[in-house]
Short mmCIF file of C-alpha atoms in Angstrom, two decimals:
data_model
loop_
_atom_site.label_atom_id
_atom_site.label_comp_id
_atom_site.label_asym_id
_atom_site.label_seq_id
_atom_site.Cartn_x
_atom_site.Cartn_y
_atom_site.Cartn_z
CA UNK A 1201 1.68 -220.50 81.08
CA UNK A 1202 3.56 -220.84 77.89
CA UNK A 1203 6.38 -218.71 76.17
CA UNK A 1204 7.70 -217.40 72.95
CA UNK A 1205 11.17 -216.23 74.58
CA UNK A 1206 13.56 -214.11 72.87
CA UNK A 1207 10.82 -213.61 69.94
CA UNK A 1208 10.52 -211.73 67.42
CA UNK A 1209 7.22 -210.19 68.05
CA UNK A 1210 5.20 -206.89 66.91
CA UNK A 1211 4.37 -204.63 68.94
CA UNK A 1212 2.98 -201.06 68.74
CA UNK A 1213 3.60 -201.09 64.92
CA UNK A 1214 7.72 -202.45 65.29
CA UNK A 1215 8.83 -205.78 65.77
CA UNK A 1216 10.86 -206.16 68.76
CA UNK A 1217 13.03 -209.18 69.97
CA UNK A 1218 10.94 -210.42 73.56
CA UNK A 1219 10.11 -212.67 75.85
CA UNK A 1220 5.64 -213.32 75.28
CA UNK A 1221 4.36 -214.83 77.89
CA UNK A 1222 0.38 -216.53 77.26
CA UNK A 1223 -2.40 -218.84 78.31
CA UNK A 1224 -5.54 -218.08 76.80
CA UNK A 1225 -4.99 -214.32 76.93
CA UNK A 1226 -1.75 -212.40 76.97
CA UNK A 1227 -0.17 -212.58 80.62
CA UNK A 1228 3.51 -210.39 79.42
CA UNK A 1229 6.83 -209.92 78.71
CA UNK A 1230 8.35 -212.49 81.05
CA UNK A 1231 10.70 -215.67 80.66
CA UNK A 1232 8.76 -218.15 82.80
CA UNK A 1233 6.41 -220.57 81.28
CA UNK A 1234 6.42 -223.35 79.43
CA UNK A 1235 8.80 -222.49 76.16
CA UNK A 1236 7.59 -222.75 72.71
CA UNK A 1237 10.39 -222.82 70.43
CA UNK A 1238 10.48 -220.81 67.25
CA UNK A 1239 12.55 -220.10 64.56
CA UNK A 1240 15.42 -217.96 64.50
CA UNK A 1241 13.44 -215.72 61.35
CA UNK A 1242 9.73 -216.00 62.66
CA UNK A 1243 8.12 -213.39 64.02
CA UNK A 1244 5.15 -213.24 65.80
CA UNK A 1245 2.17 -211.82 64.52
CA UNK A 1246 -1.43 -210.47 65.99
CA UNK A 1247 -3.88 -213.00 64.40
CA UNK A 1248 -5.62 -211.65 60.92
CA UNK A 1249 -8.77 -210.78 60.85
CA UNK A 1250 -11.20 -211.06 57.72
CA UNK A 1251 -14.59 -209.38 57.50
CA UNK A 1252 -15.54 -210.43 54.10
CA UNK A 1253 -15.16 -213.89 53.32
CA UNK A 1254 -17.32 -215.87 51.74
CA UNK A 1255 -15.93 -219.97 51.55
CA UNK A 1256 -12.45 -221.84 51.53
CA UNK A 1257 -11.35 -225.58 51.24
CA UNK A 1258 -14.45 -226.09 49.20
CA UNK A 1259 -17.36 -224.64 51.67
CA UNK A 1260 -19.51 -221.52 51.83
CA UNK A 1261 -21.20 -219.87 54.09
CA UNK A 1262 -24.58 -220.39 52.16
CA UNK A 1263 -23.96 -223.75 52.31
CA UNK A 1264 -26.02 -223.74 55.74
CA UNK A 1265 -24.59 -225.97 57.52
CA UNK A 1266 -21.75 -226.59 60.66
CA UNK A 1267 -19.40 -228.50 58.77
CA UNK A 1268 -19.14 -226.02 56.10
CA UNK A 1269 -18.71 -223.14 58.18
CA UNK A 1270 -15.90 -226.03 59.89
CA UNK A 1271 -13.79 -226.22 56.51
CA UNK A 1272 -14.29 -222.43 56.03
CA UNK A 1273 -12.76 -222.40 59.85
CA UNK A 1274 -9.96 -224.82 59.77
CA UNK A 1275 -8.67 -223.68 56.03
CA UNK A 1276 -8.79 -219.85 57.11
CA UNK A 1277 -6.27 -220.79 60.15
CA UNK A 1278 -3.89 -221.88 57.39
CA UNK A 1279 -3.08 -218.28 56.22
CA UNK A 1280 -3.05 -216.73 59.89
CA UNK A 1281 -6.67 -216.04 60.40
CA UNK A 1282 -8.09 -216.31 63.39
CA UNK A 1283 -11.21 -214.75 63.31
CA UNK A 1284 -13.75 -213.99 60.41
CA UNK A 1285 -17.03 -212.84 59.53
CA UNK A 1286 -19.16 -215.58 57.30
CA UNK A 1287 -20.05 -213.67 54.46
CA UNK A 1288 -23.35 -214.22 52.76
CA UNK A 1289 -24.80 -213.67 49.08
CA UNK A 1290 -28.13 -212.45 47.26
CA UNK A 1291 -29.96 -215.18 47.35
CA UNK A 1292 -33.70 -216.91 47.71
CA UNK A 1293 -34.18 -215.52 51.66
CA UNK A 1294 -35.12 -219.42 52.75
CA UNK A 1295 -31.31 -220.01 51.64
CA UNK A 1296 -30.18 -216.80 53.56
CA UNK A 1297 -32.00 -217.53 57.17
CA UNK A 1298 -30.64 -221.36 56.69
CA UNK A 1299 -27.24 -219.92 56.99
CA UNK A 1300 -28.05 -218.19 59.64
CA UNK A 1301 -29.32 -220.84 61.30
CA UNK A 1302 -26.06 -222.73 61.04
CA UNK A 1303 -24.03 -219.64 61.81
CA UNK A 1304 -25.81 -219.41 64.82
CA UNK A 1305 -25.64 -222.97 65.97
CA UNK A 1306 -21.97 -223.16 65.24
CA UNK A 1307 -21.38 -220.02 67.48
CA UNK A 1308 -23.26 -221.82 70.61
CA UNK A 1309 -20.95 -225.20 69.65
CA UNK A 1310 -17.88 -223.89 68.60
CA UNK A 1311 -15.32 -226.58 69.10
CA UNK A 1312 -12.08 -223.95 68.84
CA UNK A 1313 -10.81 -225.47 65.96
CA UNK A 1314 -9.85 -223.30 62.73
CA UNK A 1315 -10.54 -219.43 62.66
CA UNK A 1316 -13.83 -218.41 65.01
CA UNK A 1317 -16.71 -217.24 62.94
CA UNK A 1318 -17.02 -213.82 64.93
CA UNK A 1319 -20.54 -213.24 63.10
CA UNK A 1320 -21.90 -212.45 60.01
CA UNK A 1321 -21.05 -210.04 56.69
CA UNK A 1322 -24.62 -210.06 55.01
CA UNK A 1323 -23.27 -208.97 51.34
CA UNK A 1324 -26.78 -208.36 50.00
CA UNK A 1325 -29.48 -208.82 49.05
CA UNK A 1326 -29.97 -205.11 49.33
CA UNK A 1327 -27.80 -203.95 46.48
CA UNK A 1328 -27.64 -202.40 43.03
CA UNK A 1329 -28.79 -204.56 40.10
CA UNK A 1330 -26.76 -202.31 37.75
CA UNK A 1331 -23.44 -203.09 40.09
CA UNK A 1332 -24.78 -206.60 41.18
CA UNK A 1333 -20.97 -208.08 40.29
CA UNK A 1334 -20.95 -211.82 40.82
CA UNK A 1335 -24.35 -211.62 42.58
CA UNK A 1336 -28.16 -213.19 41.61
CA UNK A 1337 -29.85 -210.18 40.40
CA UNK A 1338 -32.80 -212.47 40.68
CA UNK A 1339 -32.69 -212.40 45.04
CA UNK A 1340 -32.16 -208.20 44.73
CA UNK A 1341 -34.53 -206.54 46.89
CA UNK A 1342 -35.15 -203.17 48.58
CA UNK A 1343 -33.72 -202.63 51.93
CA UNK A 1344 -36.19 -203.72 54.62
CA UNK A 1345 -35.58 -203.93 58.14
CA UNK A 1346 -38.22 -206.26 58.84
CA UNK A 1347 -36.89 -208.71 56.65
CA UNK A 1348 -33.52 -208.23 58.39
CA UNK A 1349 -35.14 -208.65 61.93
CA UNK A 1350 -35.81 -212.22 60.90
CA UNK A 1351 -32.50 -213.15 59.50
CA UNK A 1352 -30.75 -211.37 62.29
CA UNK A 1353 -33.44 -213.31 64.82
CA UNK A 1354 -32.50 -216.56 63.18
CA UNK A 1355 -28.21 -215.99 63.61
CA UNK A 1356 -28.75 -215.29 67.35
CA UNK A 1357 -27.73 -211.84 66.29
CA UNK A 1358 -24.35 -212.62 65.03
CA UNK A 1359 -25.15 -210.31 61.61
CA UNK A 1360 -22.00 -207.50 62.45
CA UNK A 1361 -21.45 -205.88 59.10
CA UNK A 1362 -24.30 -205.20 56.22
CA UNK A 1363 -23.01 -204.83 52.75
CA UNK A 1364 -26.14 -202.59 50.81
CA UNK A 1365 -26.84 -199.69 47.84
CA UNK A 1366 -27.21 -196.24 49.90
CA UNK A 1367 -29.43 -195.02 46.78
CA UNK A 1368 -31.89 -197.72 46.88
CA UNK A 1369 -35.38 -196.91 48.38
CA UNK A 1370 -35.82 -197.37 52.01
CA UNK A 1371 -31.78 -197.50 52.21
CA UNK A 1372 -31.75 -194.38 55.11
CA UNK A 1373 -34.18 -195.82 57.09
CA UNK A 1374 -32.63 -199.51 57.18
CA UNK A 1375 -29.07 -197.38 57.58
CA UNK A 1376 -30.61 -195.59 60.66
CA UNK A 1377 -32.09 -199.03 62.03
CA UNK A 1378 -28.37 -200.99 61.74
CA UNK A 1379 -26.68 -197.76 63.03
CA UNK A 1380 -28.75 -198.06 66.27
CA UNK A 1381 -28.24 -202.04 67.01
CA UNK A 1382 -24.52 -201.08 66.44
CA UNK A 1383 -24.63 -202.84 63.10
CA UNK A 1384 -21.23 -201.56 60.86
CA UNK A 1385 -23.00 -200.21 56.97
CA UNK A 1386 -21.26 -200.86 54.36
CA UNK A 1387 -21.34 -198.90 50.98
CA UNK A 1388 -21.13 -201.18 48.22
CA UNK A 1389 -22.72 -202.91 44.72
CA UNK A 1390 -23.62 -198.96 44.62
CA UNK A 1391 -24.47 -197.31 41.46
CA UNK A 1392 -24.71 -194.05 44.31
CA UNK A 1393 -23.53 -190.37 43.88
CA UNK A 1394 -21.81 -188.59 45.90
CA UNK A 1395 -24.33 -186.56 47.27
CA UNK A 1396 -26.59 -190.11 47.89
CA UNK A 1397 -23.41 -191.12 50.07
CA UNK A 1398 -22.59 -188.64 51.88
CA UNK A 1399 -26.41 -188.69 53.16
CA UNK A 1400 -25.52 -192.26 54.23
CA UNK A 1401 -22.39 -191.46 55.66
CA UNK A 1402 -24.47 -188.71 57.49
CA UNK A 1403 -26.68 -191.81 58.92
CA UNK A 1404 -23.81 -193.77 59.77
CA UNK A 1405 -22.38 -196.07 57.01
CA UNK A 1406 -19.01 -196.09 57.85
CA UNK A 1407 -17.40 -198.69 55.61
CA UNK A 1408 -17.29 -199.09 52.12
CA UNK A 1409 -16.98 -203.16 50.38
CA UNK A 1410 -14.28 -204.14 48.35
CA UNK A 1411 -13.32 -200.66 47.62
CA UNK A 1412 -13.13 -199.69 43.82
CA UNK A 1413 -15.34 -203.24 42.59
CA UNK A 1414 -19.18 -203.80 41.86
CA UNK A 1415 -19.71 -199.78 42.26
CA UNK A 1416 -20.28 -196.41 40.67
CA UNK A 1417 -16.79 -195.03 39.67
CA UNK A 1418 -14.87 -191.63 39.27
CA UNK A 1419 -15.76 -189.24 36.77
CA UNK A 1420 -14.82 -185.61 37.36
CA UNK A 1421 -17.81 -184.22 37.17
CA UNK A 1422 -19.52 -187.12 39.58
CA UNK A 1423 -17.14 -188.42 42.06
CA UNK A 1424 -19.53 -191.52 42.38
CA UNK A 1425 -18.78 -194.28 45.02
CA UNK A 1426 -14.75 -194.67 43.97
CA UNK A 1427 -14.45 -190.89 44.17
CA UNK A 1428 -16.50 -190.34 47.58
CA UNK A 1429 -14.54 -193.69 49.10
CA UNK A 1430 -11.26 -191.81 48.69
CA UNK A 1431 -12.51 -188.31 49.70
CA UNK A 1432 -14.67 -188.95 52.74
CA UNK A 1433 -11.62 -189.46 55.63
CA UNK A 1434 -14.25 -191.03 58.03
CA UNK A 1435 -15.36 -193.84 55.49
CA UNK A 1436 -13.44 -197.04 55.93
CA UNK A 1437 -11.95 -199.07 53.01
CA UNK A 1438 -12.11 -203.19 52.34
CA UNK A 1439 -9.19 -204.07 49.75
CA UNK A 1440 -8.69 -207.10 47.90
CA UNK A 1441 -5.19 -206.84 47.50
CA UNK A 1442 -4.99 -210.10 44.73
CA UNK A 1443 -3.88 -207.65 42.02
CA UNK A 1444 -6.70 -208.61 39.99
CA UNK A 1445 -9.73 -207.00 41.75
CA UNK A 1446 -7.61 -203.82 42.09
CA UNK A 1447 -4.31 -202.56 40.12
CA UNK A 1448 -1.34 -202.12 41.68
CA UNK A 1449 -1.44 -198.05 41.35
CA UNK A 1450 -5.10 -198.30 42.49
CA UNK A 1451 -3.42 -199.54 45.60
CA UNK A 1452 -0.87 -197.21 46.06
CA UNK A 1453 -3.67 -194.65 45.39
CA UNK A 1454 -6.05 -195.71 48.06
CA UNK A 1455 -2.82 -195.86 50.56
CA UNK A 1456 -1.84 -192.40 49.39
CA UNK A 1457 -5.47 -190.78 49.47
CA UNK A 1458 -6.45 -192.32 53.08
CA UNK A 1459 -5.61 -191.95 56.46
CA UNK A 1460 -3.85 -193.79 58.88
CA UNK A 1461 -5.91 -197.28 60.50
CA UNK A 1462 -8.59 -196.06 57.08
CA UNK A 1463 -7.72 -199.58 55.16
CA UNK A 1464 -8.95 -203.08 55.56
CA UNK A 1465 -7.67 -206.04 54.11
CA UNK A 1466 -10.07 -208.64 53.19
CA UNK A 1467 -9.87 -211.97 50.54
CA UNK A 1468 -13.12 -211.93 49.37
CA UNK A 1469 -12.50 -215.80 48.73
CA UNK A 1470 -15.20 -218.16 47.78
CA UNK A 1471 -15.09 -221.93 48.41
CA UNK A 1472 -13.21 -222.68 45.38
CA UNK A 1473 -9.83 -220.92 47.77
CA UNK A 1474 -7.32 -223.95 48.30
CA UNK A 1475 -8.89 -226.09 45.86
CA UNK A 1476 -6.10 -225.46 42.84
CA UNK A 1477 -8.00 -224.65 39.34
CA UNK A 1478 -10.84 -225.71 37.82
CA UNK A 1479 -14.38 -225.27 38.21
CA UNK A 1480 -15.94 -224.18 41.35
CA UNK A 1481 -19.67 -222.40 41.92
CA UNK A 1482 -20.74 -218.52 43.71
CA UNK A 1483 -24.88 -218.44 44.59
CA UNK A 1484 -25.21 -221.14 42.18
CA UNK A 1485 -23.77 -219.74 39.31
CA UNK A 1486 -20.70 -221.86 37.94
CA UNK A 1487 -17.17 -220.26 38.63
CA UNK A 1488 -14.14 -220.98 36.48
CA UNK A 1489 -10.70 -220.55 38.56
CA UNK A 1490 -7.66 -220.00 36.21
CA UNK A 1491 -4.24 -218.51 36.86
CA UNK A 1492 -5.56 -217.66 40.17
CA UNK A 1493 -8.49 -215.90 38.91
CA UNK A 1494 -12.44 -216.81 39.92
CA UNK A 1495 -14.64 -215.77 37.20
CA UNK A 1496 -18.06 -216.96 35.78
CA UNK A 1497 -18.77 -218.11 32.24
CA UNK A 1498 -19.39 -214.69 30.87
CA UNK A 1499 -16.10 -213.15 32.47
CA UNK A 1500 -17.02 -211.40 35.89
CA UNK A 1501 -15.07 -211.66 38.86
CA UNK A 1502 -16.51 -213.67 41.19
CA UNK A 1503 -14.62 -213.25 44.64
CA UNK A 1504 -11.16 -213.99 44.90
CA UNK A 1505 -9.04 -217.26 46.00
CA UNK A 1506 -6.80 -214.85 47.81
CA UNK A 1507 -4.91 -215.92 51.23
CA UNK A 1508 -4.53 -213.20 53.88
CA UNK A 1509 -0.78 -213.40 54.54
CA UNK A 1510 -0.35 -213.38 50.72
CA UNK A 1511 -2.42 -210.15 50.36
CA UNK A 1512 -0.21 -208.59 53.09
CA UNK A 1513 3.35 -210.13 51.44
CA UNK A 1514 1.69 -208.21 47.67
CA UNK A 1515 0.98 -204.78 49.78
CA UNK A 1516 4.52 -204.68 51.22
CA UNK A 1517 6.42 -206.31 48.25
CA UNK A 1518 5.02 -204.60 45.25
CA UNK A 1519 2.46 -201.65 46.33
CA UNK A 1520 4.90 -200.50 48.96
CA UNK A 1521 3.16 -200.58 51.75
CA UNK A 1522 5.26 -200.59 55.16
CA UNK A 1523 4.95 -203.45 57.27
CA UNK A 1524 3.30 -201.79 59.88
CA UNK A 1525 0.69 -200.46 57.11
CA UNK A 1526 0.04 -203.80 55.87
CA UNK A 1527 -0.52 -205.67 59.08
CA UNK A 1528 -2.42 -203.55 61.18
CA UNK A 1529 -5.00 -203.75 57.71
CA UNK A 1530 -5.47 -207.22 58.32
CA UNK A 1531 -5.27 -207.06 62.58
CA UNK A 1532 -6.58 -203.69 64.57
CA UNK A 1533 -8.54 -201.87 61.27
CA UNK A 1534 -11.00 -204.97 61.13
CA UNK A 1535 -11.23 -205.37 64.98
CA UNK A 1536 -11.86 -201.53 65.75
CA UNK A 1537 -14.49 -201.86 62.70
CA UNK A 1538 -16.06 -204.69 64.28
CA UNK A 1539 -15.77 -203.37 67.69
CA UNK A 1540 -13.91 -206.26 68.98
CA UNK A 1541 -10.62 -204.38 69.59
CA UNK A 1542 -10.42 -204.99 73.28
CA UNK A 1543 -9.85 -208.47 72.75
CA UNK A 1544 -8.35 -208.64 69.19
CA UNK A 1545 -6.32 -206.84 66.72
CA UNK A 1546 -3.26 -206.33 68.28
CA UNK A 1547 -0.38 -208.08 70.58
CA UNK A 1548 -1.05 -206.40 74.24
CA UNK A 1549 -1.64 -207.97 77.86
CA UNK A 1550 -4.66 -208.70 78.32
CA UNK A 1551 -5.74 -208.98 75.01
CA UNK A 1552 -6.36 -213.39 73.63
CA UNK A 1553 -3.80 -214.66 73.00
CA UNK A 1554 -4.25 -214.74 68.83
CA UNK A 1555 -1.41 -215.06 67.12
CA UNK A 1556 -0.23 -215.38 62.98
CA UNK A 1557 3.28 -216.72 62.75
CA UNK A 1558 5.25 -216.02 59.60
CA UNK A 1559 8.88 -216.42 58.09
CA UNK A 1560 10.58 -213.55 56.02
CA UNK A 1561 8.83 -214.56 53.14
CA UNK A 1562 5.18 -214.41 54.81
CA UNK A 1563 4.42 -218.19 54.86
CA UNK A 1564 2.73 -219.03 57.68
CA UNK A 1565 4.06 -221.24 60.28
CA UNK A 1566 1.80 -221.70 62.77
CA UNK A 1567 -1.21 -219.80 63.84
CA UNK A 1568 -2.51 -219.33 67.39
CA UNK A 1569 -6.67 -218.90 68.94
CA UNK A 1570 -6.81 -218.28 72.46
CA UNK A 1571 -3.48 -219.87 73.24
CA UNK A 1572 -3.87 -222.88 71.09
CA UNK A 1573 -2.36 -224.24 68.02
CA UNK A 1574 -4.87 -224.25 65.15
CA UNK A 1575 -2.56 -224.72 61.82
CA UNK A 1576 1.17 -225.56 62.02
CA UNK A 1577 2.99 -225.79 58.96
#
């Protein structure tokens, strides 16, 4: 048994000065155990959680293979992640069950170093070609839910979260498919109106991707995806809080317009994340990275090279977020999306014993999986 005593630690939304006592899971509030010693200004986070995440440290997820989904792993653990979903793109569908594949083999090896890959975001191919962002229009297809047997077949069913276009044909029926295998729909690279959503809400999709990007936006006299995202209370919202993706006021306005536990923080990052500036590549389209900004050559953003505990330092520092706002958007939204929030999301006994350790200016100073170290700064 091990012990963070006389911690600063947060707990039901407050941080509180305690005594954390852990092996793999959460045991209590106790003194005995094995001490860890801490910093006099560190407090003790739940470990982040990111749903939409495409590469770090140079990897992707499309790369199809263990070691990349390793570096994507071991880089995440850097910015107190300790759990995310590998995020796929529109691609060529050989490319797409090869991740899976390696998604799936990595899951049955996992060595419990670096974040763990708790499944699979499949961003595509079943999106908009008019909203395709950063994406291969080439690979868009219609929504089919045999071809997403065979990709889920080939990740062991680890797919978790489906990012597709409500308005495309065949959309409700692949919605009503995902909805029953407890698959979490996601709105997104949408060109749908409001009345095409809130059919699909009325199937199930209860997310919506990278709120305000690649999607149909607010007009008065048709709401579109932006405008039904901030109406519909029961629709959950991924941020990329980079200040680039969204505005600062766009942020406040999302915070103001939804409720409580309605928010979810995510980086979007690609592989070029960690790797300083220069040129990087999304689905095999070249990305430029400058001034912390991933674009391709004709001036689309491509992802982000966001870190987690820098998205939750912007939310508190310049949107205004409270603390308690900003990390339960990174910690229990994401796990009660995923359905994982028995285990995750929050500091409580019983729950593993994931942890994101930051100073007062959000760096991160060690993070925690099941008990054990995985980054220390």
């Amino acid at each position: 048994m091990k012990v963070f005593k006389d911690a600063l630690v947060y707990l039901d939304g407050k941080i509180k000065r305690v005594d954390l006592q852990f092996g793999e899971r959460i045991a209590g509030f106790g003194s005995e155990g094995e001490r860890i010693a801490l910093s006099e200004n560190a407090v003790v986070f739940p470990g982040f959680i990111d749903e939409h995440v495409h590469g770090a440290g140079g990897a992707d997820a499309m790369d199809g293979s263990v070691g990349a989904l390793s570096v994507i792993a071991q880089t995440l653990a850097a910015e107190g992640t300790t759990g995310f979903l590998a995020t796929t793109m529109t691609d060529d569908g050989a490319k797409i069950a090869r991740a899976m594949n390696a998604v799936k083999e990595y899951r049955q090896t996992d060595p419990g170093e670096g974040a763990e890959v708790l499944g699979v975001h499949l961003e595509g191919p079943f999106i908009s070609p008019e909203y395709k962002g950063a994406q291969n229009e080439n690979y868009v297809c219609k929504p089919d839910s045999a071809v997403f047997g065979e990709w889920q077949k080939a990740s062991g069913n680890a797919i978790k979260l489906v990012t597709l276009a409500p308005e495309a044909d065949g959309a409700e029926e692949l919605i009503d498919d995902l909805v029953k295998k407890g698959i979490v729909v996601s709105i997104g690279h949408t060109s749908a109106t409001h009345e095409q959503i809130e059919r699909a809400i009325g199937a199930g999709a209860g997310n919506v991707t990278h709120t305000f990007n690649a999607m149909s936006p607010l007009h008065h006299r048709e709401i579109g995806a932006v405008g039904s995202a901030l109406l519909h209370d029961e629709l959950n919202c991924e941020l990329i809080a980079d200040g680039i993706h969204v505005s600062v006021p766009a942020m406040r306005l999302l915070f103001k317009s939804k409720p409580k536990g309605k928010i979810t923080l995510i980086t979007d990052a690609i592989r070029a994340k960690g790797l300083g500036e220069g040129e990087s590549e999304l689905g095999g389209q070249k990305v430029f990275v400058e001034k912390g900004q991933a674009r391709l050559a004709d001036g689309t953003l491509a992802g982000s090279v966001l870190q987690m505990n820098k998205a939750i330092k912007r939310l508190i520092k310049e949107v205004g977020v409270s603390v308690s706002d900003a990390i339960d958007a990174a910690t229990i939204t994401p796990a009660r999306t995923l359905g994982i929030d028995k285990d995750c999301g929050s500091i409580e006994i019983g729950k593993k014993a994931n942890f994101a350790i930051l100073d007062e200016d959000f760096n991160v100073l060690a993070t925690y999986r099941n008990g054990k170290v995985i980054f220390q700064n």
